[in-house]
Amino acid sequence: MAISSYGVTLKWGESTEALAKVVDIKDFGDLIGDPEMLETTTLSDAQVTNIPGIKSSDAIPFTCNYTSTDYAACNADAGKPLFYALEFSDGSKFTWQGQHTLGVPGKGVNEVIEFTLNVVASSTVTFVPAAG
């Protein structure tokens, strides 16, 4: 059965035992990138052939509603090597190490002010199934 995004939480801390939710998130970006394609085509091939290479990923963006308190709390940990976990309502999660930076996107009339928390992974993003 499918699950919804309701209840998804981002946690981080200086160790896996210290993970804590610092801010509510509104959305999250792609966690695991596609592999690089390594071309293996020879002059005998009628079509380009490839094999998968190393997976690549960009920074993982998380959108948050802006408050001075939430921004300050996230900014206090910016640039530090940390452990991260994105936890789902079924008990499964994805974990990785990295560090984050913050951004404030432009806005117009009658819009909610938001900020982005952009996490750059320094380890593999690992799936952890729900216990039980």
Rosetta silent file (secondary structure, phi, psi, omega in degrees, C-alpha in Angstrom):
SEQUENCE: MAISSYGVTLKWGESTEALAKVVDIKDFGDLIGDPEMLETTTLSDAQVTNIPGIKSSDAIPFTCNYTSTDYAACNADAGKPLFYALEFSDGSKFTWQGQHTLGVPGKGVNEVIEFTLNVVASSTVTFVPAAG
SCORE:     score description
SCORE:     0.000 S_00000001
   1 L     0.000  142.690  179.846    0.000    0.000    0.000 S_00000001
   2 L   -74.287  158.082  174.313    1.233    3.504   -0.786 S_00000001
   3 L  -121.656  160.092  178.909    1.948    6.096    1.895 S_00000001
   4 L   -97.754  174.126  178.650    1.519    9.858    1.788 S_00000001
   5 L   -80.685   -4.935  178.215    4.040   12.574    2.534 S_00000001
   6 L   -59.129  131.245  176.458    2.145   13.440    5.725 S_00000001
   7 L    85.576    3.288  177.836    4.431   13.094    8.728 S_00000001
   8 L   -70.166  133.082 -179.102    7.746   13.049    6.818 S_00000001
   9 E  -129.442  144.046  172.430   10.474   14.545    8.984 S_00000001
  10 E  -103.583  129.739  177.865   14.036   15.650    8.413 S_00000001
  11 E  -126.596  151.942  171.839   16.385   15.151   11.344 S_00000001
  12 E  -150.846  162.447  179.053   20.054   15.906   11.827 S_00000001
  13 E  -174.928  176.461 -177.552   22.703   15.812   14.502 S_00000001
  14 L   -78.488   -9.523  174.710   26.390   15.354   15.265 S_00000001
  15 L  -152.088  169.858  178.722   25.906   11.556   15.528 S_00000001
  16 H   -67.482  -26.763  178.487   23.233    9.008   14.632 S_00000001
  17 H   -77.202  -19.452 -175.512   22.227    8.927   18.305 S_00000001
  18 H  -100.703   12.048 -178.427   21.802   12.723   18.381 S_00000001
  19 L   -61.850  132.915  179.370   19.389   13.044   15.434 S_00000001
  20 E  -147.139  148.398  174.560   16.629   15.569   16.141 S_00000001
  21 E   -77.614  124.962 -178.646   13.981   17.413   14.164 S_00000001
  22 L  -102.963  -34.772 -174.697   14.969   21.092   14.010 S_00000001
  23 L  -149.178  149.076  172.395   12.414   22.441   11.535 S_00000001
  24 L   -75.200  142.945  177.689    9.278   21.322    9.689 S_00000001
  25 L  -110.601  152.675  178.438    9.776   20.774    5.965 S_00000001
  26 L  -100.349  -28.409  178.334    7.308   21.427    3.138 S_00000001
  27 E  -163.376  170.888  176.873    8.990   19.281    0.501 S_00000001
  28 E  -142.879  152.730 -179.092   12.218   17.507   -0.344 S_00000001
  29 L   -88.060 -174.949  179.660   14.264   16.988   -3.475 S_00000001
  30 L   -61.126  130.323 -179.006   15.627   13.844   -5.098 S_00000001
  31 L   -86.682  -37.310 -174.819   17.580   11.771   -2.582 S_00000001
  32 L  -125.807  121.358 -177.749   19.403    9.411   -4.919 S_00000001
  33 L   -79.597  168.022  176.184   20.701   10.528   -8.289 S_00000001
  34 L   -77.606  153.648  177.583   20.883    8.579  -11.512 S_00000001
  35 E   -72.898  150.842  170.083   24.129    6.844  -12.436 S_00000001
  36 E   -63.229  147.522  177.733   26.505    8.390  -14.921 S_00000001
  37 E   -98.926  123.645  179.926   26.295    6.601  -18.255 S_00000001
  38 E  -102.080  117.033 -175.826   29.587    5.102  -19.428 S_00000001
  39 E   -74.457  131.778 -179.423   29.668    4.622  -23.161 S_00000001
  40 L  -120.724   13.128 -175.336   30.832    1.194  -24.346 S_00000001
  41 L   -62.380  135.725  173.882   30.024    1.544  -28.066 S_00000001
  42 L  -112.340  171.908  178.365   32.427   -0.084  -30.502 S_00000001
  43 L   -68.096  -12.365  177.488   32.720    0.356  -34.233 S_00000001
  44 L   -88.661  -12.875 -177.173   30.850   -2.948  -34.605 S_00000001
  45 L   -82.959  137.463  177.579   27.755   -1.697  -32.746 S_00000001
  46 L   -85.873   -8.528 -177.901   24.763   -0.414  -34.719 S_00000001
  47 L  -144.357  151.365  176.839   23.586    1.545  -31.684 S_00000001
  48 L   -64.451  133.333  177.260   25.241    3.376  -28.816 S_00000001
  49 L  -118.877  152.463 -177.364   25.679    1.094  -25.804 S_00000001
  50 E  -142.758  161.398  167.266   26.272    2.053  -22.165 S_00000001
  51 E  -128.383  152.188  179.452   26.834    0.640  -18.718 S_00000001
  52 E   -72.175  139.896  177.147   25.873    2.384  -15.489 S_00000001
  53 E  -107.119 -149.248 -179.509   28.646    4.235  -13.699 S_00000001
  54 E   -72.405  139.008  176.599   28.800    6.008  -10.372 S_00000001
  55 E   -70.679  142.298  176.990   25.589    7.622   -9.142 S_00000001
  56 L  -122.702  153.434  177.191   25.704   11.377   -8.982 S_00000001
  57 L  -148.894  150.918  175.032   23.529   13.757   -7.047 S_00000001
  58 L   -89.301 -178.952  172.494   23.067   17.448   -6.581 S_00000001
  59 L   -58.754  144.612  178.964   22.421   19.134   -3.271 S_00000001
  60 E   -93.694  111.533 -178.351   19.192   17.829   -1.724 S_00000001
  61 E   -87.533  141.279  173.864   16.854   20.808   -1.218 S_00000001
  62 E  -127.046  128.389  179.557   14.286   21.013    1.573 S_00000001
  63 E   -95.871  136.162 -179.460   11.783   23.890    1.630 S_00000001
  64 E  -132.378  148.220  171.325   10.776   25.390    4.997 S_00000001
  65 E   -68.712  137.050 -178.521    8.436   28.189    6.049 S_00000001
  66 L   -80.318  125.872  160.255   10.519   31.170    7.136 S_00000001
  67 L  -136.175  151.593  179.248   10.539   32.331   10.723 S_00000001
  68 H   -58.403  -39.342 -178.877   13.490   34.100   12.279 S_00000001
  69 H   -65.005  -48.370 -179.987   13.651   31.376   14.958 S_00000001
  70 H   -64.787  -42.757  179.744   13.642   28.458   12.482 S_00000001
  71 H   -61.625  -44.942 -179.882   16.154   30.138   10.181 S_00000001
  72 H   -62.430  -40.869  179.574   18.500   30.874   13.101 S_00000001
  73 H   -63.947  -41.926  178.392   18.249   27.286   14.370 S_00000001
  74 H   -71.077  -38.534 -179.089   19.106   25.859   10.938 S_00000001
  75 H   -66.438  -29.281  179.555   21.819   28.445   10.337 S_00000001
  76 H   -62.048  -27.521 -179.790   23.516   27.495   13.627 S_00000001
  77 L  -101.833   -1.609 -177.066   24.327   24.077   12.109 S_00000001
  78 L   -62.273  137.801  176.375   25.120   25.270    8.561 S_00000001
  79 L    81.432   -1.838  179.225   28.484   24.179    7.212 S_00000001
  80 L   -92.081  142.596  172.344   29.064   21.552    9.927 S_00000001
  81 L   -69.008  122.492 -174.662   29.623   17.880    9.089 S_00000001
  82 E  -137.021  168.268  171.559   26.429   16.189   10.332 S_00000001
  83 E  -101.320  140.009 -177.882   24.351   13.024   10.140 S_00000001
  84 E  -127.036  151.117  173.178   20.929   13.302    8.422 S_00000001
  85 E  -145.220  132.148  172.126   17.797   11.153    8.289 S_00000001
  86 E  -108.285  112.287 -172.363   14.614   11.616    6.273 S_00000001
  87 E  -106.969  137.207 -179.207   11.970    9.551    8.063 S_00000001
  88 L  -104.329  163.274 -175.391    8.647    8.388    6.609 S_00000001
  89 L   -64.786  -20.106  179.373    5.351    7.609    8.339 S_00000001
  90 L   -86.613    1.440  179.216    5.765    3.839    7.807 S_00000001
  91 L    94.583   -8.929  176.374    8.978    3.831    9.880 S_00000001
  92 L   -80.326  163.100  179.688   11.372    3.558    6.948 S_00000001
  93 E  -158.709  166.677  173.199   14.044    6.183    6.405 S_00000001
  94 E  -120.497  134.525 -177.915   17.019    7.296    4.356 S_00000001
  95 E  -125.451  151.992  177.239   20.243    8.227    6.142 S_00000001
  96 E  -167.591  170.613  173.652   23.462    9.956    5.069 S_00000001
  97 E  -111.650  154.241  179.098   26.227   12.274    6.160 S_00000001
  98 E   171.749 -156.977  175.168   26.849   15.736    4.802 S_00000001
  99 E  -151.495  157.751 -175.778   26.477   19.406    5.526 S_00000001
 100 E  -124.635  158.039  172.164   23.926   22.047    4.663 S_00000001
 101 E  -126.823  165.599  179.812   23.670   25.636    3.553 S_00000001
 102 E  -117.465  151.722  174.886   20.640   27.912    3.546 S_00000001
 103 E  -140.018  155.677  176.539   19.051   30.026    0.834 S_00000001
 104 L  -125.372  106.486 -179.190   16.172   32.474    0.677 S_00000001
 105 L   -73.881  153.237  177.343   14.362   32.444   -2.685 S_00000001
 106 L   -64.544  155.821 -179.567   12.763   35.580   -4.076 S_00000001
 107 L  -139.906  166.012  178.539    9.034   36.160   -3.605 S_00000001
 108 L  -123.065 -161.489 -178.104    6.281   38.378   -4.944 S_00000001
 109 L   -64.515  135.707  171.623    2.970   39.816   -3.799 S_00000001
 110 L    60.636   45.402  177.859    0.834   37.630   -1.515 S_00000001
 111 L  -125.843  153.857  175.885    3.270   34.709   -1.139 S_00000001
 112 L   -76.404  133.815  175.932    4.579   32.798    1.865 S_00000001
 113 L   -77.936  131.787 -178.085    8.192   33.570    2.729 S_00000001
 114 E  -130.385  166.794  167.557   10.278   30.393    2.664 S_00000001
 115 E  -135.792  158.237  178.452   13.880   29.334    2.958 S_00000001
 116 E  -111.358  139.325  173.597   15.706   26.353    1.515 S_00000001
 117 E  -108.837  113.105 -174.876   17.968   24.024    3.396 S_00000001
 118 E  -107.733  112.571 -176.640   20.346   22.492    0.827 S_00000001
 119 E  -100.114  126.087  174.268   22.152   19.356    1.995 S_00000001
 120 E  -100.233  119.944 -178.208   25.264   18.157    0.183 S_00000001
 121 E   -77.909  135.182  174.763   25.838   14.456    0.872 S_00000001
 122 L  -110.548    3.851  174.913   29.363   13.326    1.753 S_00000001
 123 L  -139.816  173.828  176.553   28.338    9.658    2.020 S_00000001
 124 L   -68.233  138.204  172.796   25.987    7.319    0.218 S_00000001
 125 L   -77.277  121.138 -172.521   22.285    7.880    0.895 S_00000001
 126 E  -113.722  133.235  175.914   21.223    4.583    2.490 S_00000001
 127 E   -80.884  133.496  176.255   17.730    3.099    2.742 S_00000001
 128 E  -121.714  111.574 -178.062   16.773    1.764    6.174 S_00000001
 129 L   -66.759  160.555  176.886   13.588   -0.369    6.119 S_00000001
 130 L   -63.013  142.503  178.113   10.913   -0.049    8.776 S_00000001
 131 L   -71.511  145.705  173.867   11.539   -2.231   11.827 S_00000001
 132 L    97.597    0.000    0.000    9.321   -5.221   12.316 S_00000001
